[in-house]
CSV table of C-alpha atoms and ligand atoms in Angstrom, one decimal:
chain,number,residue,atom,x,y,z
A,28,MET,CA,32.5,-5.8,-9.0
A,29,LYS,CA,30.4,-8.2,-10.9
A,30,LYS,CA,26.8,-7.3,-11.5
A,31,ILE,CA,24.1,-9.5,-9.8
A,32,LYS,CA,22.2,-11.6,-12.3
A,33,MET,CA,18.5,-12.3,-12.2
A,34,SER,CA,16.6,-15.3,-13.4
A,35,THR,CA,13.0,-14.2,-13.6
A,36,PRO,CA,12.1,-10.6,-14.6
A,37,ILE,CA,10.4,-8.1,-12.4
A,38,VAL,CA,7.3,-6.4,-13.7
A,39,GLU,CA,8.4,-2.7,-13.8
A,40,ILE,CA,5.5,-0.2,-14.0
A,41,ASP,CA,6.6,3.3,-14.8
A,42,GLY,CA,4.4,6.3,-13.9
A,43,ASP,CA,4.0,10.1,-13.9
A,44,GLU,CA,5.5,13.4,-13.0
A,45,MET,CA,8.1,13.8,-10.2
A,46,THR,CA,8.0,10.1,-9.2
A,47,ARG,CA,8.8,9.3,-12.9
A,48,VAL,CA,11.8,11.5,-12.7
A,49,ILE,CA,12.9,9.8,-9.4
A,50,TRP,CA,12.3,6.4,-11.0
A,51,GLY,CA,14.8,7.0,-13.7
A,52,MET,CA,17.4,8.5,-11.4
A,53,ALA,CA,17.0,5.7,-8.9
A,54,LYS,CA,17.6,3.1,-11.6
A,55,ASP,CA,20.6,4.9,-13.0
A,56,ILE,CA,22.3,5.7,-9.7
A,57,LEU,CA,21.2,2.8,-7.4
A,58,ILE,CA,20.1,-0.2,-9.4
A,59,GLN,CA,21.7,-0.6,-12.8
A,60,PRO,CA,25.3,-0.2,-11.6
A,61,TYR,CA,24.9,-3.3,-9.4
A,62,ILE,CA,22.2,-5.5,-11.1
A,63,GLU,CA,21.8,-6.8,-14.5
A,64,LEU,CA,18.2,-5.8,-14.3
A,65,LYS,CA,15.7,-8.1,-16.1
A,66,SER,CA,12.4,-6.3,-16.3
A,67,GLU,CA,9.1,-6.6,-18.1
A,68,TYR,CA,8.5,-2.9,-18.6
A,69,TYR,CA,5.0,-1.3,-18.7
A,70,ASP,CA,4.8,2.4,-19.2
A,71,LEU,CA,1.7,3.7,-17.4
A,72,ALA,CA,2.4,7.4,-18.1
A,73,LEU,CA,-0.9,9.0,-18.7
A,74,GLU,CA,0.0,9.6,-22.4
A,75,LYS,CA,0.5,5.8,-22.8
A,76,ARG,CA,-2.7,5.0,-21.1
A,77,GLU,CA,-4.5,7.3,-23.5
A,78,GLU,CA,-2.7,5.8,-26.5
A,79,THR,CA,-3.7,2.3,-25.5
A,80,LYS,CA,-7.2,3.3,-24.1
A,81,ASP,CA,-5.9,2.0,-20.7
A,82,LYS,CA,-5.2,-1.5,-22.0
A,83,ILE,CA,-1.6,-1.1,-20.8
A,84,THR,CA,-2.8,-1.0,-17.2
A,85,ILE,CA,-4.6,-4.3,-17.6
A,86,ASP,CA,-1.6,-5.8,-19.4
A,87,ALA,CA,0.6,-4.7,-16.5
A,88,ALA,CA,-1.6,-6.3,-13.9
A,89,ASN,CA,-1.7,-9.6,-15.9
A,90,ALA,CA,2.1,-9.5,-16.2
A,91,ILE,CA,2.3,-9.4,-12.4
A,92,LYS,CA,0.0,-12.4,-12.3
A,93,LYS,CA,2.3,-14.2,-14.7
A,94,PHE,CA,5.7,-13.3,-13.1
A,95,GLY,CA,4.7,-12.9,-9.5
A,96,VAL,CA,6.5,-9.7,-8.5
A,97,GLY,CA,6.0,-6.1,-9.7
A,98,VAL,CA,7.2,-2.6,-8.7
A,99,LYS,CA,5.1,0.4,-9.5
A,100,CYS,CA,5.8,4.1,-9.8
A,101,ALA,CA,3.1,6.5,-8.7
A,102,THR,CA,0.6,7.4,-11.4
A,103,ILE,CA,-1.9,10.1,-12.0
A,104,THR,CA,-5.6,9.2,-11.4
A,105,PRO,CA,-7.2,11.6,-13.9
A,106,ASN,CA,-9.9,14.1,-12.7
A,107,ALA,CA,-11.5,16.7,-14.8
A,108,GLU,CA,-8.4,19.0,-14.8
A,109,ARG,CA,-6.2,16.2,-15.9
A,110,VAL,CA,-8.6,15.2,-18.7
A,111,TRP,CA,-8.1,18.8,-20.0
A,112,GLU,CA,-4.4,19.0,-19.2
A,113,TYR,CA,-3.6,15.8,-21.1
A,114,SER,CA,-6.4,16.0,-23.7
A,115,LEU,CA,-7.7,12.6,-22.6
A,116,SER,CA,-10.6,10.9,-24.5
A,117,GLU,CA,-11.8,9.5,-21.2
A,118,MET,CA,-11.5,9.9,-17.5
A,119,TYR,CA,-9.5,6.7,-17.0
A,120,LYS,CA,-9.9,4.9,-13.7
A,121,SER,CA,-7.3,4.8,-11.0
A,122,PRO,CA,-4.6,2.4,-12.2
A,123,ASN,CA,-4.2,1.1,-8.6
A,124,GLY,CA,-7.9,0.4,-8.5
A,125,THR,CA,-7.7,-1.5,-11.8
A,126,ILE,CA,-4.6,-3.5,-10.7
A,127,ARG,CA,-6.2,-4.3,-7.3
A,128,ALA,CA,-9.4,-5.5,-8.9
A,129,ILE,CA,-7.4,-7.9,-11.2
A,130,LEU,CA,-5.0,-9.2,-8.5
A,131,ASP,CA,-7.7,-9.2,-5.7
A,132,GLY,CA,-5.2,-8.3,-3.1
A,133,THR,CA,-4.7,-6.9,0.3
A,134,VAL,CA,-2.6,-3.7,0.7
A,135,PHE,CA,0.0,-3.6,3.5
A,136,ARG,CA,1.4,-0.2,4.4
A,137,SER,CA,4.4,0.2,6.7
A,138,PRO,CA,6.4,3.2,7.8
A,139,ILE,CA,10.2,3.4,7.4
A,140,LEU,CA,11.7,4.4,10.7
A,141,VAL,CA,14.9,6.4,11.0
A,142,LYS,CA,16.7,7.9,14.0
A,143,GLY,CA,16.0,11.6,14.3
A,144,ILE,CA,12.4,11.5,13.0
A,145,VAL,CA,10.4,10.8,16.1
A,146,PRO,CA,6.8,9.7,15.6
A,147,PHE,CA,4.1,11.9,17.1
A,148,ILE,CA,3.5,9.0,19.4
A,149,PRO,CA,7.0,8.6,20.8
A,150,THR,CA,6.4,5.1,22.2
A,151,TRP,CA,6.0,3.8,18.7
A,152,GLU,CA,9.5,2.4,18.5
A,153,LYS,CA,8.7,-0.2,15.8
A,154,PRO,CA,6.5,0.1,12.7
A,155,ILE,CA,2.8,-0.5,12.7
A,156,THR,CA,1.7,-2.1,9.4
A,157,ILE,CA,-1.8,-1.5,8.3
A,158,ALA,CA,-3.4,-4.3,6.2
A,159,ARG,CA,-6.4,-2.9,4.4
A,160,HIS,CA,-9.1,-5.1,3.0
A,161,ALA,CA,-9.4,-3.6,-0.5
A,162,TYR,CA,-12.8,-5.0,-1.4
A,163,GLY,CA,-16.5,-4.1,-0.7
A,164,ASP,CA,-18.3,-2.4,2.1
A,165,ILE,CA,-19.0,1.3,1.5
A,166,TYR,CA,-16.6,1.3,-1.5
A,167,LYS,CA,-19.1,-0.8,-3.5
A,168,ASN,CA,-22.3,0.5,-2.0
A,169,ALA,CA,-25.7,1.3,-3.2
A,170,GLU,CA,-27.3,4.3,-1.6
A,171,LEU,CA,-30.5,6.3,-2.0
A,172,PRO,CA,-32.1,9.4,-0.5
A,173,ALA,CA,-35.4,8.5,1.2
A,174,SER,CA,-38.3,11.0,0.9
A,175,ASP,CA,-40.7,11.8,3.7
A,176,GLY,CA,-43.1,8.9,4.3
A,177,ALA,CA,-40.9,6.3,2.4
A,178,ARG,CA,-40.3,2.9,3.8
A,179,ALA,CA,-37.0,1.1,3.4
A,180,GLU,CA,-36.5,-2.6,3.4
A,181,LEU,CA,-33.7,-5.0,2.7
A,182,LEU,CA,-34.8,-7.6,0.1
A,183,LEU,CA,-32.7,-10.7,-0.4
A,184,THR,CA,-33.9,-13.0,-3.2
A,185,GLU,CA,-32.3,-16.5,-2.8
A,186,SER,CA,-31.4,-18.7,-5.8
A,187,ASN,CA,-34.6,-20.8,-5.2
A,188,GLY,CA,-36.7,-17.6,-5.4
A,189,ASN,CA,-37.3,-17.3,-1.6
A,190,GLU,CA,-37.6,-13.7,-0.6
A,191,ASN,CA,-36.1,-12.6,2.7
A,192,ARG,CA,-37.2,-9.1,3.8
A,193,MET,CA,-36.2,-6.9,6.7
A,194,LEU,CA,-37.3,-3.4,7.7
A,195,ILE,CA,-34.4,-0.9,7.6
A,196,HIS,CA,-36.5,2.1,8.6
A,197,ASP,CA,-39.9,3.6,8.2
A,198,PHE,CA,-39.4,7.3,7.2
A,199,ARG,CA,-42.9,8.2,8.4
A,200,GLU,CA,-41.8,11.3,10.4
A,201,THR,CA,-39.1,12.6,8.1
A,202,GLY,CA,-37.0,11.6,5.1
A,203,GLY,CA,-33.4,10.6,5.2
A,204,ILE,CA,-30.9,8.3,3.6
A,205,ILE,CA,-30.2,4.6,3.1
A,206,GLN,CA,-27.3,2.5,2.1
A,207,GLY,CA,-26.7,-1.1,1.1
A,208,ILE,CA,-23.3,-2.7,1.4
A,209,HIS,CA,-21.9,-6.2,0.9
A,210,ASN,CA,-18.9,-8.3,1.1
A,211,THR,CA,-18.2,-11.9,0.1
A,212,ASP,CA,-16.9,-14.9,2.1
A,213,LYS,CA,-14.4,-15.5,-0.6
A,214,SER,CA,-12.9,-12.0,-0.4
A,215,ILE,CA,-12.8,-12.0,3.4
A,216,ARG,CA,-11.1,-15.4,3.4
A,217,SER,CA,-8.5,-14.2,0.9
A,218,PHE,CA,-8.0,-11.1,3.1
A,219,ALA,CA,-7.5,-13.3,6.1
A,220,ARG,CA,-5.0,-15.6,4.3
A,221,ALA,CA,-3.0,-12.6,3.0
A,222,CYS,CA,-2.8,-11.2,6.5
A,223,PHE,CA,-1.6,-14.5,8.1
A,224,ASN,CA,0.9,-15.1,5.2
A,225,PHE,CA,2.3,-11.6,5.6
A,226,ALA,CA,2.5,-12.0,9.4
A,227,LEU,CA,4.5,-15.2,8.9
A,228,ASP,CA,6.6,-13.6,6.1
A,229,THR,CA,7.5,-10.6,8.2
A,230,LYS,CA,7.5,-12.4,11.6
A,231,GLN,CA,5.0,-10.0,13.2
A,232,ASP,CA,1.9,-10.6,15.3
A,233,LEU,CA,-1.5,-10.0,13.7
A,234,TRP,CA,-4.3,-7.9,15.2
A,235,PHE,CA,-7.7,-7.8,13.7
A,236,ALA,CA,-10.7,-5.8,14.9
A,237,THR,CA,-14.3,-5.2,13.9
A,238,LYS,CA,-17.5,-3.9,15.5
A,239,ASP,CA,-19.1,-7.3,15.9
A,240,THR,CA,-21.0,-6.3,19.1
A,241,ILE,CA,-23.1,-3.9,17.1
A,242,SER,CA,-22.9,-5.6,13.7
A,243,LYS,CA,-23.8,-9.1,14.8
A,244,THR,CA,-24.2,-10.6,11.3
A,245,TYR,CA,-22.0,-8.5,9.0
A,246,ASP,CA,-18.9,-7.8,11.1
A,247,ARG,CA,-19.4,-11.1,13.0
A,248,ARG,CA,-18.9,-12.9,9.6
A,249,PHE,CA,-15.4,-11.2,9.3
A,250,ARG,CA,-14.5,-12.3,12.8
A,251,ASP,CA,-15.7,-15.9,12.2
A,252,ILE,CA,-13.9,-16.3,8.9
A,253,PHE,CA,-10.6,-15.0,10.4
A,254,GLU,CA,-11.1,-17.5,13.3
A,255,VAL,CA,-11.8,-20.5,11.0
A,256,VAL,CA,-8.9,-19.6,8.7
A,257,TYR,CA,-6.6,-19.2,11.7
A,258,ASP,CA,-7.6,-22.5,13.3
A,259,ASP,CA,-7.6,-24.6,10.2
A,260,GLU,CA,-4.6,-23.2,8.3
A,261,TYR,CA,-2.4,-21.0,10.4
A,262,LYS,CA,-2.6,-21.8,14.1
A,263,ASN,CA,0.3,-24.3,14.1
A,264,LEU,CA,2.5,-22.2,11.8
A,265,MET,CA,1.9,-19.0,13.8
A,266,GLU,CA,2.6,-20.8,17.1
A,267,GLU,CA,5.8,-22.4,15.8
A,268,ALA,CA,6.9,-19.0,14.7
A,269,GLY,CA,6.1,-17.6,18.2
A,270,LEU,CA,3.5,-15.2,16.7
A,271,GLU,CA,0.1,-14.2,18.1
A,272,PHE,CA,-3.2,-13.7,16.4
A,273,PHE,CA,-5.2,-11.2,18.5
A,274,TYR,CA,-8.9,-10.3,17.9
A,275,THR,CA,-10.6,-7.4,19.7
A,276,LEU,CA,-13.2,-4.7,19.1
A,277,ILE,CA,-12.2,-1.8,16.8
A,278,ASP,CA,-12.5,0.8,19.6
A,279,ASP,CA,-10.4,-1.3,21.9
A,280,ALA,CA,-7.9,-1.9,19.1
A,281,VAL,CA,-7.5,1.9,18.6
A,282,ALA,CA,-6.8,2.4,22.3
A,283,ARG,CA,-4.3,-0.4,22.4
A,284,VAL,CA,-2.5,0.7,19.2
A,285,ILE,CA,-1.9,4.2,20.7
A,286,ARG,CA,-0.5,2.7,23.9
A,287,SER,CA,1.6,0.1,22.0
A,288,ASN,CA,5.3,0.1,21.0
A,289,GLY,CA,4.4,-1.0,17.4
A,290,GLY,CA,5.9,-4.0,15.7
A,291,PHE,CA,2.7,-5.7,14.5
A,292,ILE,CA,0.2,-5.9,11.6
A,293,TRP,CA,-3.2,-4.3,12.1
A,294,ALA,CA,-5.7,-5.9,9.8
A,295,CYS,CA,-8.5,-3.5,9.1
A,296,LYS,CA,-11.8,-3.6,7.2
A,297,ASN,CA,-11.8,-1.4,4.1
A,298,TYR,CA,-13.1,1.8,5.7
A,299,ASP,CA,-11.1,1.4,8.9
A,300,GLY,CA,-8.0,0.8,6.8
A,301,ASP,CA,-8.6,3.8,4.6
A,302,ILE,CA,-8.8,6.1,7.7
A,303,MET,CA,-6.2,4.4,10.0
A,304,SER,CA,-3.5,4.3,7.3
A,305,ASP,CA,-3.6,8.1,7.0
A,306,MET,CA,-3.5,8.4,10.7
A,307,ILE,CA,-0.5,6.0,11.0
A,308,ALA,CA,1.4,7.6,8.1
A,309,THR,CA,1.0,11.1,9.6
A,310,ALA,CA,1.9,10.0,13.1
A,311,TYR,CA,5.1,8.4,11.9
A,312,GLY,CA,6.1,11.6,10.2
A,313,SER,CA,5.7,11.6,6.5
A,314,LEU,CA,3.8,9.9,3.7
A,315,ALA,CA,7.1,9.9,1.8
A,316,MET,CA,8.4,7.3,4.3
A,317,MET,CA,5.5,4.8,3.8
A,318,THR,CA,5.9,1.7,1.8
A,319,SER,CA,3.0,-0.2,0.3
A,320,VAL,CA,2.7,-3.7,-1.1
A,321,LEU,CA,-0.3,-5.4,-2.6
A,322,VAL,CA,-0.3,-9.1,-1.8
A,323,SER,CA,-2.8,-11.3,-3.7
A,324,PRO,CA,-4.2,-14.6,-2.5
A,325,ASP,CA,-2.3,-16.6,-5.1
A,326,GLY,CA,1.0,-15.1,-3.8
A,327,THR,CA,1.8,-12.2,-6.2
A,328,TYR,CA,3.4,-9.0,-4.8
A,329,GLU,CA,3.2,-5.5,-6.1
A,330,TYR,CA,5.4,-2.9,-4.4
A,331,GLU,CA,4.9,0.9,-4.6
A,332,ALA,CA,5.3,4.1,-2.7
A,333,ALA,CA,2.2,5.2,-0.7
A,334,HIS,CA,2.4,8.8,-1.9
A,335,GLY,CA,1.3,10.3,-5.3
A,336,THR,CA,3.2,11.8,-8.2
A,337,VAL,CA,4.2,14.9,-6.2
A,338,GLN,CA,2.8,17.2,-8.9
A,339,LYS,CA,3.8,20.5,-7.3
A,340,HIS,CA,7.5,19.5,-7.2
A,341,TYR,CA,7.3,18.3,-10.8
A,342,TYR,CA,6.1,21.7,-12.0
A,343,ASN,CA,9.0,23.3,-10.3
A,344,TYR,CA,11.3,20.7,-11.9
A,345,LEU,CA,9.9,21.5,-15.3
A,346,GLU,CA,10.7,25.2,-14.7
A,347,GLY,CA,14.3,24.2,-14.0
A,348,LYS,CA,14.0,25.0,-10.3
A,349,SER,CA,15.7,22.9,-7.7
A,350,THR,CA,13.5,20.2,-6.1
A,351,SER,CA,13.9,18.3,-2.8
A,352,THR,CA,11.6,15.4,-3.3
A,353,ASN,CA,11.9,12.4,-1.0
A,354,SER,CA,12.7,9.2,-3.0
A,355,VAL,CA,12.8,6.9,0.1
A,356,ALA,CA,9.4,5.1,-0.5
A,357,THR,CA,10.2,4.7,-4.2
A,358,ILE,CA,13.6,3.2,-3.4
A,359,PHE,CA,12.0,0.8,-0.8
A,360,ALA,CA,9.5,-0.3,-3.4
A,361,TRP,CA,12.4,-1.4,-5.5
A,362,SER,CA,14.3,-3.0,-2.6
A,363,GLY,CA,11.1,-4.8,-1.6
A,364,ALA,CA,10.5,-6.2,-5.1
A,365,LEU,CA,14.1,-7.2,-5.6
A,366,ARG,CA,14.3,-8.9,-2.2
A,367,LYS,CA,11.0,-10.8,-3.0
A,368,ARG,CA,12.4,-11.8,-6.4
A,369,GLY,CA,15.6,-13.0,-4.7
A,370,GLU,CA,13.6,-15.0,-2.2
A,371,LEU,CA,11.4,-16.7,-4.8
A,372,ASP,CA,14.3,-17.5,-7.1
A,373,GLY,CA,16.8,-18.3,-4.4
A,374,ILE,CA,19.3,-15.6,-5.4
A,375,HIS,CA,21.1,-14.5,-2.2
A,376,GLY,CA,23.0,-11.7,-4.0
A,377,LEU,CA,19.7,-10.0,-4.8
A,378,MET,CA,18.4,-10.3,-1.2
A,379,ASN,CA,21.7,-9.0,0.2
A,380,TYR,CA,21.6,-6.1,-2.3
A,381,ALA,CA,18.1,-5.2,-1.2
A,382,GLU,CA,19.1,-5.2,2.5
A,383,LYS,CA,22.2,-3.0,1.8
A,384,LEU,CA,20.1,-0.6,-0.3
A,385,GLU,CA,17.7,-0.1,2.6
A,386,LEU,CA,20.6,0.3,5.1
A,387,ALA,CA,22.2,2.9,2.8
A,388,VAL,CA,19.0,4.9,2.7
A,389,VAL,CA,18.6,4.9,6.5
A,390,LYS,CA,22.3,5.7,7.0
A,391,THR,CA,22.1,8.6,4.7
A,392,ILE,CA,19.3,10.2,6.7
A,393,GLU,CA,20.8,9.3,10.0
A,394,ASP,CA,24.1,11.0,8.8
A,395,GLY,CA,22.0,14.1,8.6
A,396,ILE,CA,21.5,14.2,4.8
A,397,MET,CA,17.8,14.5,3.9
A,398,THR,CA,15.2,16.1,1.7
A,399,GLY,CA,13.1,19.1,2.7
A,400,ASP,CA,10.1,17.1,4.0
A,401,LEU,CA,12.3,15.3,6.6
A,402,PHE,CA,14.5,18.3,7.2
A,403,SER,CA,11.5,20.2,8.6
A,404,ILE,CA,10.6,17.5,11.1
A,405,SER,CA,14.0,15.9,11.9
A,406,GLN,CA,15.3,16.4,15.4
A,407,ALA,CA,18.8,15.6,14.4
A,408,GLU,CA,21.4,18.0,15.7
A,409,LYS,CA,23.4,18.1,12.5
A,410,LYS,CA,21.2,18.1,9.4
A,411,GLU,CA,21.4,19.3,5.8
A,412,LYS,CA,18.7,19.7,3.3
A,413,VAL,CA,19.7,18.4,-0.2
A,414,ASP,CA,18.0,18.3,-3.6
A,415,THR,CA,16.4,15.3,-5.1
A,416,GLU,CA,19.4,14.1,-7.1
A,417,THR,CA,22.0,14.8,-4.3
A,418,PHE,CA,20.1,12.6,-1.9
A,419,LEU,CA,20.1,9.7,-4.4
A,420,MET,CA,23.9,10.2,-5.0
A,421,GLU,CA,24.6,10.2,-1.3
A,422,VAL,CA,22.6,7.0,-0.9
A,423,GLY,CA,24.6,5.6,-3.9
A,424,GLN,CA,27.9,6.3,-2.2
A,425,ARG,CA,26.9,4.5,1.0
A,426,LEU,CA,25.4,1.6,-1.0
A,427,HIS,CA,28.7,1.3,-2.9
A,428,ALA,CA,30.7,1.2,0.3
A,429,PHE,CA,28.4,-1.5,1.7
A,430,LEU,CA,28.6,-3.7,-1.4
A,431,ILE,CA,32.4,-3.7,-2.2
B,1,NAP,P1,1.0,13.6,-3.5
B,1,NAP,O1,1.7,13.4,-4.8
B,1,NAP,O2,1.2,12.5,-2.5
B,1,NAP,O3,1.6,14.9,-2.9
B,1,NAP,C1,0.9,15.7,-1.9
B,1,NAP,C2,2.0,16.6,-1.2
B,1,NAP,O4,2.6,15.8,-0.2
B,1,NAP,C3,3.1,17.1,-2.0
B,1,NAP,O5,2.7,18.3,-2.6
B,1,NAP,C4,4.2,17.3,-1.0
B,1,NAP,O6,4.0,18.4,-0.2
B,1,NAP,C5,4.0,16.0,-0.2
B,1,NAP,N1,4.7,14.9,-0.7
B,1,NAP,C6,4.2,13.7,-1.1
B,1,NAP,N2,5.1,12.8,-1.5
B,1,NAP,C7,6.3,13.5,-1.3
B,1,NAP,C8,7.7,13.1,-1.5
B,1,NAP,N3,8.0,11.9,-2.0
B,1,NAP,N4,8.6,14.0,-1.1
B,1,NAP,C9,8.3,15.2,-0.6
B,1,NAP,N5,7.0,15.6,-0.4
B,1,NAP,C10,6.0,14.7,-0.7
B,1,NAP,O7,-0.5,13.8,-3.6
B,1,NAP,P2,-1.4,14.7,-4.6
B,1,NAP,O8,-0.7,16.0,-4.9
B,1,NAP,O9,-2.7,14.8,-4.0
B,1,NAP,O10,-1.5,13.9,-5.9
B,1,NAP,C11,-0.7,14.1,-7.1
B,1,NAP,C12,-1.1,13.1,-8.1
B,1,NAP,O11,-0.8,11.8,-7.6
B,1,NAP,C13,-2.6,13.0,-8.4
B,1,NAP,O12,-2.7,13.0,-9.8
B,1,NAP,C14,-3.1,11.7,-7.9
B,1,NAP,O13,-4.0,11.1,-8.7
B,1,NAP,C15,-1.8,10.9,-7.8
B,1,NAP,N6,-1.8,9.8,-6.8
B,1,NAP,C16,-1.3,8.6,-7.1
B,1,NAP,C17,-1.1,7.6,-6.2
B,1,NAP,C18,-0.5,6.3,-6.6
B,1,NAP,O14,-0.2,6.1,-7.7
B,1,NAP,N7,-0.3,5.4,-5.7
B,1,NAP,C19,-1.4,7.9,-4.8
B,1,NAP,C20,-2.0,9.1,-4.5
B,1,NAP,C21,-2.1,10.1,-5.5
B,1,NAP,P3,4.6,19.8,-0.4
B,1,NAP,O15,4.1,20.3,-1.7
B,1,NAP,O16,4.1,20.6,0.8
B,1,NAP,O17,6.1,19.7,-0.4
B,2,MG,MG1,-7.4,7.3,3.2
């Protein structure tokens, strides 16, 4: 078999701990035997971030901007323990946060469905994709405690010096707390465009919800911007594709999502998306079966697994103990990136490879071969728990059979 050739490189971002181990194995077993991999490699292992004072993360994000498609391994976001463990000179920020800030994107998360792993909501036959607006609201807030007798006001100073004041609360009786949040029209517009583009790309309806009955200016602005972007730029395209844009209140959306069969994109404001993506991931069975892609308004894509570096498994691995870590989300990050590269460059072989790789993963699990996390929740009659590497080898055998 001739290896598939690529024309443009993929930005490959390596990471930490158990996911780094899986990364290497997946490349050796599943990718390099079939593809002449062209990649711009950035090593975001915590040691390398320390060596470069985190410049490597910024370089990696800029490379995605340049080449358009990236695939990222999970990375450690340092906390105090990690600073000590890795003798860091600083508590570096989350690489995902840094990359998101540079690419200004929307994160889409979708579960991978396989027979035998039944969602906790059994009517969810198709995946529900959460699109989370990754800018502003409480994640960039200003908040203060308010003492007894304090008076809190909003003050907006316009560019011409005009002052616009509004009472938040008079803490005459008792103290409390206040919070100021913001968002920008530009960011909301980018979010809306990313959602409509993703809906067209993946041929799914788009739902969007806010609480605009209560938040008549703030949430209302989100609703209005989505409606204008839809009417001006996407209505015809969506209608031609037979797709629906559906707006409702967030509480109504929650009720409808639970009763639905899945198969749509649910666009969420930042906080709603944070919460709902964990609910969706859990309800579908496992965080290790969740894919994640960051789509920027200028059309760049970064694929990753939704889970972390699986530290506990890594420490077992270092002690030479057998591990049974699920590599599915990492494999789907690669297949997603290679498919997108194939689409952008018109390389059918690459798109076909990506499809076959995903089919091989699903077939392996449906044949009853799975890692421990799935073994414990699978309802398959015949099932076997295998170790990290065996799972990848089993996928490799099926992939080979699909490709020759
Ligand atoms: P985690 O790596 O997602 O793992 C938490 C637990 O979930 C694991 O101990 C394991 O449970 C289970 N799990 C997650 N992924 C699995 C997989 N692929 N296969 C099998 N089981 C899996 O989260 P964490 O332990 O909170 O974080 C570890 C490190 O990851 C942290 O340093 C954090 O900063 C980083 N992190 C990175 C990203 C990212 O780069 N996108 C995201 C989140 C966290 P059992 O131990 O019960 O088997
Ligand atoms: Mg969350």
